[in-house]
């Protein structure tokens, strides 16, 4: 496993992803505020382009944010970003335009083959939990040829 990485590393990864022309660029609005050693914390303001037809934060965007921020948390632990084997999100409250949402991801365990990361999204104004979730990732990307 590579060396542990801090908040500066996380900011660099997030800035790189934001510039991507791939789907990962969709979370360009999340600003990393803290992290390292298996944790990543960021925040963003809900804007019109983030909304579903009912006028609240779109669930698909919430899942994409959770996917990416948990991956950043895992990378700060020194792990390969791996590939998702399971991703789950529970939606608990709405976030509306102008709300600032805090995202806090934590690596629960990073083993040789699998990693487990959890995440909470909260409305900054009152601490209400908007969504919780996490993912399991396969991280053994450097298997030898006989496997």
Tab-separated table of N, CA and C in Angstrom:
chain	number	residue	atom	x	y	z
A	1	UNK	N	0.828	-1.178	0.000
A	1	UNK	CA	0.000	0.000	0.000
A	1	UNK	C	0.876	1.248	0.000
A	2	UNK	N	0.462	2.266	-0.690
A	2	UNK	CA	1.215	3.509	-0.763
A	2	UNK	C	1.101	4.282	0.545
A	3	UNK	N	1.856	5.350	0.640
A	3	UNK	CA	1.844	6.180	1.845
A	3	UNK	C	0.494	6.865	2.027
A	4	UNK	N	0.156	7.183	3.273
A	4	UNK	CA	-1.066	7.917	3.570
A	4	UNK	C	-0.939	9.333	3.026
A	5	UNK	N	-2.081	9.914	2.686
A	5	UNK	CA	-2.073	11.230	2.063
A	5	UNK	C	-3.056	12.141	2.769
A	6	UNK	N	-2.748	13.447	2.789
A	6	UNK	CA	-3.565	14.411	3.506
A	6	UNK	C	-4.470	15.248	2.625
A	7	UNK	N	-4.938	16.336	3.209
A	7	UNK	CA	-5.937	17.183	2.566
A	7	UNK	C	-5.405	17.815	1.273
A	8	UNK	N	-4.141	18.135	1.192
A	8	UNK	CA	-3.598	18.712	-0.046
A	8	UNK	C	-3.692	17.710	-1.195
A	9	UNK	N	-3.395	16.460	-0.906
A	9	UNK	CA	-3.547	15.399	-1.907
A	9	UNK	C	-5.005	15.318	-2.357
A	10	UNK	N	-5.941	15.342	-1.408
A	10	UNK	CA	-7.364	15.242	-1.731
A	10	UNK	C	-7.824	16.406	-2.601
A	11	UNK	N	-7.350	17.602	-2.303
A	11	UNK	CA	-7.713	18.768	-3.111
A	11	UNK	C	-7.198	18.613	-4.539
A	12	UNK	N	-5.990	18.080	-4.688
A	12	UNK	CA	-5.421	17.865	-6.011
A	12	UNK	C	-6.237	16.845	-6.797
A	13	UNK	N	-6.617	15.746	-6.159
A	13	UNK	CA	-7.431	14.720	-6.821
A	13	UNK	C	-8.774	15.314	-7.246
A	14	UNK	N	-9.410	16.065	-6.365
A	14	UNK	CA	-10.715	16.666	-6.667
A	14	UNK	C	-10.609	17.672	-7.807
A	15	UNK	N	-9.560	18.480	-7.810
A	15	UNK	CA	-9.374	19.453	-8.890
A	15	UNK	C	-9.149	18.753	-10.222
A	16	UNK	N	-8.379	17.674	-10.203
A	16	UNK	CA	-8.150	16.901	-11.422
A	16	UNK	C	-9.462	16.318	-11.937
A	17	UNK	N	-10.236	15.708	-11.051
A	17	UNK	CA	-11.517	15.111	-11.440
A	17	UNK	C	-12.485	16.153	-11.985
A	18	UNK	N	-12.480	17.341	-11.390
A	18	UNK	CA	-13.386	18.404	-11.818
A	18	UNK	C	-13.110	18.842	-13.253
A	19	UNK	N	-11.865	18.721	-13.678
A	19	UNK	CA	-11.482	19.129	-15.032
A	19	UNK	C	-11.716	18.036	-16.071
A	20	UNK	N	-12.033	16.832	-15.608
A	20	UNK	CA	-12.239	15.705	-16.523
A	20	UNK	C	-13.445	15.943	-17.416
A	21	UNK	N	-13.344	15.458	-18.609
A	21	UNK	CA	-14.487	15.509	-19.519
A	21	UNK	C	-15.357	14.265	-19.349
A	22	UNK	N	-14.943	13.368	-18.449
A	22	UNK	CA	-15.726	12.173	-18.159
A	22	UNK	C	-16.809	12.517	-17.125
A	23	UNK	N	-17.613	11.531	-16.777
A	23	UNK	CA	-18.707	11.735	-15.829
A	23	UNK	C	-18.228	12.243	-14.473
A	24	UNK	N	-17.002	11.868	-14.055
A	24	UNK	CA	-16.493	12.303	-12.752
A	24	UNK	C	-16.485	13.821	-12.600
A	25	UNK	N	-16.423	14.548	-13.705
A	25	UNK	CA	-16.441	16.004	-13.653
A	25	UNK	C	-17.749	16.581	-13.154
A	26	UNK	N	-18.802	15.742	-13.078
A	26	UNK	CA	-20.111	16.218	-12.647
A	26	UNK	C	-20.080	16.759	-11.212
A	27	UNK	N	-19.113	16.333	-10.412
A	27	UNK	CA	-19.065	16.809	-9.027
A	27	UNK	C	-18.063	17.955	-8.843
A	28	UNK	N	-17.855	18.719	-9.898
A	28	UNK	CA	-16.895	19.833	-9.866
A	28	UNK	C	-17.198	20.865	-8.787
A	29	UNK	N	-18.429	20.945	-8.340
A	29	UNK	CA	-18.821	21.978	-7.377
A	29	UNK	C	-18.442	21.641	-5.942
A	30	UNK	N	-18.037	20.393	-5.673
A	30	UNK	CA	-17.671	20.013	-4.307
A	30	UNK	C	-16.259	20.520	-4.001
A	31	UNK	N	-16.149	21.309	-2.961
A	31	UNK	CA	-14.854	21.836	-2.517
A	31	UNK	C	-14.392	21.036	-1.308
A	32	UNK	N	-13.198	20.477	-1.403
A	32	UNK	CA	-12.645	19.691	-0.298
A	32	UNK	C	-12.193	20.647	0.803
A	33	UNK	N	-12.623	20.361	2.037
A	33	UNK	CA	-12.304	21.242	3.167
A	33	UNK	C	-11.410	20.588	4.215
A	34	UNK	N	-11.372	19.255	4.238
A	34	UNK	CA	-10.573	18.556	5.244
A	34	UNK	C	-10.397	17.110	4.794
A	35	UNK	N	-9.517	16.406	5.475
A	35	UNK	CA	-9.374	14.992	5.181
A	35	UNK	C	-7.959	14.497	5.328
A	36	UNK	N	-7.788	13.255	4.957
A	36	UNK	CA	-6.520	12.562	5.063
A	36	UNK	C	-6.673	11.350	5.957
A	37	UNK	N	-5.767	10.401	5.799
A	37	UNK	CA	-5.757	9.174	6.598
A	37	UNK	C	-7.097	8.442	6.550
A	38	UNK	N	-7.661	8.343	5.340
A	38	UNK	CA	-8.895	7.593	5.165
A	38	UNK	C	-10.173	8.396	5.253
A	39	UNK	N	-10.065	9.702	5.362
A	39	UNK	CA	-11.247	10.552	5.492
A	39	UNK	C	-11.214	11.644	4.438
A	40	UNK	N	-12.382	12.050	3.962
A	40	UNK	CA	-12.496	13.176	3.039
A	40	UNK	C	-13.756	13.952	3.383
A	41	UNK	N	-13.600	15.265	3.551
A	41	UNK	CA	-14.707	16.152	3.889
A	41	UNK	C	-14.772	17.259	2.846
A	42	UNK	N	-15.965	17.544	2.370
A	42	UNK	CA	-16.152	18.621	1.398
A	42	UNK	C	-17.510	19.255	1.577
A	43	UNK	N	-17.770	20.268	0.774
A	43	UNK	CA	-19.077	20.921	0.814
A	43	UNK	C	-19.380	21.546	-0.540
A	44	UNK	N	-20.671	21.771	-0.775
A	44	UNK	CA	-21.110	22.435	-1.997
A	44	UNK	C	-22.440	23.126	-1.728
A	45	UNK	N	-22.755	24.090	-2.575
A	45	UNK	CA	-24.031	24.788	-2.503
A	45	UNK	C	-24.943	24.222	-3.573
A	46	UNK	N	-26.160	23.866	-3.201
A	46	UNK	CA	-27.129	23.317	-4.146
A	46	UNK	C	-27.563	24.429	-5.098
A	47	UNK	N	-27.382	24.175	-6.389
A	47	UNK	CA	-27.733	25.133	-7.446
A	47	UNK	C	-28.844	24.542	-8.314
A	48	UNK	N	-29.409	25.360	-9.173
A	48	UNK	CA	-30.514	24.940	-10.042
A	48	UNK	C	-30.166	23.701	-10.857
A	49	UNK	N	-28.954	23.603	-11.388
A	49	UNK	CA	-28.586	22.458	-12.224
A	49	UNK	C	-28.445	21.149	-11.436
A	50	UNK	N	-28.541	21.216	-10.107
A	50	UNK	CA	-28.425	20.026	-9.253
A	50	UNK	C	-29.793	19.448	-8.873
A	51	UNK	N	-30.863	20.048	-9.369
A	51	UNK	CA	-32.214	19.715	-8.902
A	51	UNK	C	-32.923	18.673	-9.748
A	52	UNK	N	-33.828	17.948	-9.087
A	52	UNK	CA	-34.750	17.066	-9.792
A	52	UNK	C	-35.989	17.879	-10.189
A	53	UNK	N	-36.976	17.227	-10.771
A	53	UNK	CA	-38.183	17.948	-11.210
A	53	UNK	C	-39.016	18.487	-10.059
A	54	UNK	N	-38.806	17.971	-8.859
A	54	UNK	CA	-39.546	18.453	-7.680
A	54	UNK	C	-38.866	19.659	-7.030
A	55	UNK	N	-37.660	20.002	-7.521
A	55	UNK	CA	-36.981	21.189	-7.012
A	55	UNK	C	-36.007	20.956	-5.872
A	56	UNK	N	-35.659	19.692	-5.610
A	56	UNK	CA	-34.674	19.394	-4.561
A	56	UNK	C	-33.469	18.676	-5.175
A	57	UNK	N	-32.425	18.503	-4.384
A	57	UNK	CA	-31.194	17.868	-4.850
A	57	UNK	C	-31.497	16.502	-5.480
A	58	UNK	N	-31.009	16.293	-6.687
A	58	UNK	CA	-31.268	15.057	-7.442
A	58	UNK	C	-30.565	13.869	-6.788
A	59	UNK	N	-31.285	12.772	-6.648
A	59	UNK	CA	-30.732	11.571	-6.025
A	59	UNK	C	-29.565	10.979	-6.789
A	60	UNK	N	-29.595	11.056	-8.095
A	60	UNK	CA	-28.489	10.537	-8.894
A	60	UNK	C	-27.212	11.323	-8.668
A	61	UNK	N	-27.345	12.638	-8.531
A	61	UNK	CA	-26.170	13.462	-8.239
A	61	UNK	C	-25.660	13.154	-6.836
A	62	UNK	N	-26.578	12.964	-5.890
A	62	UNK	CA	-26.176	12.590	-4.531
A	62	UNK	C	-25.355	11.303	-4.560
A	63	UNK	N	-25.797	10.310	-5.322
A	63	UNK	CA	-25.069	9.045	-5.422
A	63	UNK	C	-23.697	9.241	-6.067
A	64	UNK	N	-23.618	10.082	-7.086
A	64	UNK	CA	-22.333	10.342	-7.749
A	64	UNK	C	-21.362	11.033	-6.793
A	65	UNK	N	-21.865	11.965	-5.994
A	65	UNK	CA	-21.028	12.643	-5.000
A	65	UNK	C	-20.520	11.633	-3.982
A	66	UNK	N	-21.415	10.798	-3.475
A	66	UNK	CA	-21.031	9.779	-2.501
A	66	UNK	C	-19.973	8.845	-3.100
A	67	UNK	N	-20.164	8.411	-4.324
A	67	UNK	CA	-19.221	7.521	-5.005
A	67	UNK	C	-17.832	8.156	-5.072
A	68	UNK	N	-17.761	9.383	-5.516
A	68	UNK	CA	-16.465	10.041	-5.693
A	68	UNK	C	-15.800	10.412	-4.381
A	69	UNK	N	-16.527	10.982	-3.450
A	69	UNK	CA	-15.926	11.428	-2.185
A	69	UNK	C	-15.463	10.236	-1.350
A	70	UNK	N	-16.212	9.127	-1.372
A	70	UNK	CA	-15.737	7.940	-0.661
A	70	UNK	C	-14.466	7.390	-1.315
A	71	UNK	N	-14.379	7.478	-2.627
A	71	UNK	CA	-13.166	7.038	-3.319
A	71	UNK	C	-11.977	7.910	-2.931
A	72	UNK	N	-12.184	9.214	-2.844
A	72	UNK	CA	-11.095	10.112	-2.411
A	72	UNK	C	-10.640	9.746	-0.995
A	73	UNK	N	-11.618	9.468	-0.107
A	73	UNK	CA	-11.274	9.088	1.267
A	73	UNK	C	-10.399	7.836	1.264
A	74	UNK	N	-10.794	6.859	0.478
A	74	UNK	CA	-10.026	5.620	0.377
A	74	UNK	C	-8.610	5.894	-0.142
A	75	UNK	N	-8.493	6.718	-1.166
A	75	UNK	CA	-7.176	7.043	-1.724
A	75	UNK	C	-6.283	7.726	-0.699
A	76	UNK	N	-6.873	8.525	0.191
A	76	UNK	CA	-6.063	9.215	1.211
A	76	UNK	C	-5.517	8.244	2.249
A	77	UNK	N	-6.029	7.031	2.252
A	77	UNK	CA	-5.528	5.976	3.135
A	77	UNK	C	-4.328	5.284	2.494
A	78	UNK	N	-4.055	5.623	1.234
A	78	UNK	CA	-2.942	5.022	0.515
A	78	UNK	C	-3.357	3.851	-0.341
A	79	UNK	N	-4.653	3.641	-0.492
A	79	UNK	CA	-5.166	2.513	-1.250
A	79	UNK	C	-5.375	2.892	-2.715
A	80	UNK	N	-5.342	1.878	-3.576
A	80	UNK	CA	-5.741	2.047	-4.970
A	80	UNK	C	-7.224	2.429	-4.965
A	81	UNK	N	-7.694	3.294	-5.887
A	81	UNK	CA	-9.113	3.672	-5.893
A	81	UNK	C	-10.053	2.515	-6.199
A	82	UNK	N	-9.543	1.486	-6.838
A	82	UNK	CA	-10.322	0.288	-7.062
A	82	UNK	C	-11.546	0.475	-7.932
A	83	UNK	N	-12.436	-0.506	-7.868
A	83	UNK	CA	-13.709	-0.468	-8.587
A	83	UNK	C	-14.830	-0.805	-7.606
A	84	UNK	N	-15.961	-0.175	-7.803
A	84	UNK	CA	-17.100	-0.392	-6.910
A	84	UNK	C	-17.693	-1.778	-7.111
A	85	UNK	N	-17.949	-2.467	-6.013
A	85	UNK	CA	-18.675	-3.733	-6.068
A	85	UNK	C	-20.076	-3.565	-5.486
A	86	UNK	N	-20.251	-2.536	-4.667
A	86	UNK	CA	-21.545	-2.251	-4.071
A	86	UNK	C	-21.576	-0.781	-3.681
A	87	UNK	N	-22.670	-0.122	-4.014
A	87	UNK	CA	-22.858	1.291	-3.666
A	87	UNK	C	-24.284	1.432	-3.157
A	88	UNK	N	-24.446	2.071	-1.993
A	88	UNK	CA	-25.802	2.248	-1.465
A	88	UNK	C	-25.984	3.653	-0.930
A	89	UNK	N	-27.206	4.152	-1.088
A	89	UNK	CA	-27.568	5.481	-0.593
A	89	UNK	C	-28.963	5.407	0.007
A	90	UNK	N	-29.122	5.964	1.193
A	90	UNK	CA	-30.438	6.135	1.807
A	90	UNK	C	-30.715	7.631	1.868
A	91	UNK	N	-31.830	8.040	1.289
A	91	UNK	CA	-32.202	9.456	1.218
A	91	UNK	C	-33.139	9.774	2.379
A	92	UNK	N	-32.746	10.741	3.221
A	92	UNK	CA	-33.488	10.999	4.455
A	92	UNK	C	-34.178	12.360	4.504
A	93	UNK	N	-33.639	13.356	3.792
A	93	UNK	CA	-34.230	14.700	3.795
A	93	UNK	C	-33.856	15.398	2.496
A	94	UNK	N	-34.601	16.426	2.162
A	94	UNK	CA	-34.339	17.172	0.932
A	94	UNK	C	-33.314	18.280	1.170
A	95	UNK	N	-32.559	18.563	0.129
A	95	UNK	CA	-31.702	19.753	0.102
A	95	UNK	C	-32.243	20.633	-1.016
A	96	UNK	N	-32.392	21.900	-0.717
A	96	UNK	CA	-33.028	22.830	-1.639
A	96	UNK	C	-32.010	23.835	-2.179
A	97	UNK	N	-32.372	24.555	-3.253
A	97	UNK	CA	-31.443	25.546	-3.809
A	97	UNK	C	-30.960	26.519	-2.730
A	98	UNK	N	-29.660	26.760	-2.720
A	98	UNK	CA	-29.054	27.651	-1.741
A	98	UNK	C	-28.533	26.944	-0.500
A	99	UNK	N	-29.003	25.725	-0.245
A	99	UNK	CA	-28.496	24.970	0.901
A	99	UNK	C	-27.030	24.623	0.690
A	100	UNK	N	-26.247	24.734	1.741
A	100	UNK	CA	-24.865	24.255	1.710
A	100	UNK	C	-24.883	22.862	2.309
A	101	UNK	N	-24.336	21.905	1.552
A	101	UNK	CA	-24.328	20.504	1.968
A	101	UNK	C	-22.896	20.093	2.286
A	102	UNK	N	-22.707	19.522	3.471
A	102	UNK	CA	-21.409	18.974	3.881
A	102	UNK	C	-21.396	17.481	3.577
A	103	UNK	N	-20.280	17.005	3.046
A	103	UNK	CA	-20.100	15.602	2.710
A	103	UNK	C	-18.932	15.085	3.542
A	104	UNK	N	-19.140	14.011	4.288
A	104	UNK	CA	-18.098	13.470	5.171
A	104	UNK	C	-17.984	11.965	4.931
A	105	UNK	N	-16.857	11.550	4.351
A	105	UNK	CA	-16.629	10.138	4.044
A	105	UNK	C	-15.479	9.602	4.883
A	106	UNK	N	-15.630	8.364	5.323
A	106	UNK	CA	-14.637	7.737	6.183
A	106	UNK	C	-14.391	6.293	5.746
A	107	UNK	N	-13.116	5.936	5.635
A	107	UNK	CA	-12.751	4.563	5.305
A	107	UNK	C	-12.866	3.721	6.573
A	108	UNK	N	-13.768	2.767	6.558
A	108	UNK	CA	-13.986	1.894	7.705
A	108	UNK	C	-12.882	0.848	7.766
A	109	UNK	N	-12.572	0.246	6.600
A	109	UNK	CA	-11.517	-0.757	6.526
A	109	UNK	C	-11.004	-0.824	5.100
A	110	UNK	N	-9.695	-0.874	4.952
A	110	UNK	CA	-9.066	-1.060	3.649
A	110	UNK	C	-8.164	-2.286	3.751
A	111	UNK	N	-8.643	-3.394	3.220
A	111	UNK	CA	-7.879	-4.636	3.247
A	111	UNK	C	-7.090	-4.843	1.970
A	112	UNK	N	-6.560	-6.066	1.812
A	112	UNK	CA	-5.779	-6.377	0.614
A	112	UNK	C	-6.642	-6.425	-0.638
A	113	UNK	N	-7.859	-6.912	-0.505
A	113	UNK	CA	-8.721	-7.087	-1.671
A	113	UNK	C	-9.938	-6.167	-1.681
A	114	UNK	N	-10.505	-5.903	-0.511
A	114	UNK	CA	-11.715	-5.092	-0.423
A	114	UNK	C	-11.541	-3.922	0.533
A	115	UNK	N	-12.273	-2.868	0.254
A	115	UNK	CA	-12.301	-1.696	1.136
A	115	UNK	C	-13.760	-1.316	1.369
A	116	UNK	N	-14.030	-0.771	2.558
A	116	UNK	CA	-15.378	-0.384	2.965
A	116	UNK	C	-15.339	1.074	3.401
A	117	UNK	N	-16.171	1.892	2.774
A	117	UNK	CA	-16.171	3.328	3.043
A	117	UNK	C	-17.610	3.762	3.300
A	118	UNK	N	-17.803	4.641	4.301
A	118	UNK	CA	-19.135	5.152	4.612
A	118	UNK	C	-19.159	6.668	4.411
A	119	UNK	N	-20.364	7.217	4.277
A	119	UNK	CA	-20.485	8.647	3.979
A	119	UNK	C	-21.805	9.196	4.522
A	120	UNK	N	-21.767	10.457	4.941
A	120	UNK	CA	-22.963	11.176	5.383
A	120	UNK	C	-22.979	12.535	4.688
A	121	UNK	N	-24.139	12.926	4.175
A	121	UNK	CA	-24.345	14.267	3.629
A	121	UNK	C	-25.289	14.996	4.570
A	122	UNK	N	-24.888	16.192	5.040
A	122	UNK	CA	-25.686	16.977	5.995
A	122	UNK	C	-25.918	18.391	5.471
A	123	UNK	N	-27.071	18.931	5.805
A	123	UNK	CA	-27.337	20.337	5.529
A	123	UNK	C	-26.567	21.146	6.563
A	124	UNK	N	-25.731	22.067	6.117
A	124	UNK	CA	-24.842	22.798	7.018
A	124	UNK	C	-25.613	23.701	7.985
A	125	UNK	N	-26.718	24.258	7.550
A	125	UNK	CA	-27.455	25.222	8.380
A	125	UNK	C	-28.014	24.624	9.662
A	126	UNK	N	-28.455	23.379	9.613
A	126	UNK	CA	-29.071	22.785	10.800
A	126	UNK	C	-28.558	21.382	11.135
A	127	UNK	N	-27.621	20.866	10.349
A	127	UNK	CA	-27.052	19.550	10.610
A	127	UNK	C	-27.944	18.380	10.228
A	128	UNK	N	-29.087	18.661	9.585
A	128	UNK	CA	-29.993	17.584	9.192
A	128	UNK	C	-29.295	16.646	8.205
A	129	UNK	N	-29.454	15.352	8.422
A	129	UNK	CA	-28.867	14.362	7.526
A	129	UNK	C	-29.730	14.269	6.270
A	130	UNK	N	-29.114	14.521	5.132
A	130	UNK	CA	-29.794	14.462	3.839
A	130	UNK	C	-29.740	13.044	3.290
A	131	UNK	N	-28.555	12.435	3.393
A	131	UNK	CA	-28.378	11.068	2.890
A	131	UNK	C	-27.224	10.398	3.629
A	132	UNK	N	-27.316	9.095	3.720
A	132	UNK	CA	-26.207	8.289	4.243
A	132	UNK	C	-25.973	7.161	3.250
A	133	UNK	N	-24.788	6.601	3.298
A	133	UNK	CA	-24.507	5.488	2.410
A	133	UNK	C	-23.060	5.089	2.487
A	134	UNK	N	-22.669	4.339	1.505
A	134	UNK	CA	-21.291	3.904	1.445
A	134	UNK	C	-21.078	2.969	0.292
A	135	UNK	N	-19.889	2.427	0.241
A	135	UNK	CA	-19.610	1.471	-0.805
A	135	UNK	C	-18.533	0.491	-0.399
A	136	UNK	N	-18.532	-0.621	-1.107
A	136	UNK	CA	-17.485	-1.616	-1.011
A	136	UNK	C	-16.731	-1.545	-2.329
A	137	UNK	N	-15.396	-1.554	-2.246
A	137	UNK	CA	-14.585	-1.476	-3.454
A	137	UNK	C	-13.588	-2.625	-3.502
A	138	UNK	N	-13.398	-3.176	-4.689
A	138	UNK	CA	-12.351	-4.150	-4.939
A	138	UNK	C	-11.085	-3.359	-5.234
A	139	UNK	N	-10.039	-3.562	-4.434
A	139	UNK	CA	-8.840	-2.725	-4.544
A	139	UNK	C	-7.578	-3.494	-4.929
A	140	UNK	N	-7.684	-4.792	-5.117
A	140	UNK	CA	-6.513	-5.608	-5.461
A	140	UNK	C	-6.306	-5.566	-6.974
A	141	UNK	N	-5.866	-4.417	-7.457
A	141	UNK	CA	-5.738	-4.200	-8.896
A	141	UNK	C	-4.379	-4.640	-9.448
A	142	UNK	N	-3.513	-5.129	-8.596
A	142	UNK	CA	-2.167	-5.506	-9.032
A	142	UNK	C	-1.928	-6.990	-8.809
A	143	UNK	N	-2.893	-7.822	-9.198
A	143	UNK	CA	-2.750	-9.266	-9.032
A	143	UNK	C	-1.676	-9.784	-9.972
A	144	UNK	N	-1.031	-10.853	-9.570
A	144	UNK	CA	-0.037	-11.420	-10.467
A	144	UNK	C	-0.726	-12.186	-11.601
A	145	UNK	N	0.019	-12.514	-12.634
A	145	UNK	CA	-0.538	-13.074	-13.866
A	145	UNK	C	-1.200	-14.432	-13.676
A	146	UNK	N	-0.827	-15.207	-12.671
A	146	UNK	CA	-1.424	-16.540	-12.519
A	146	UNK	C	-2.801	-16.534	-11.878
A	147	UNK	N	-3.293	-15.393	-11.404
A	147	UNK	CA	-4.641	-15.335	-10.806
A	147	UNK	C	-5.678	-15.227	-11.857
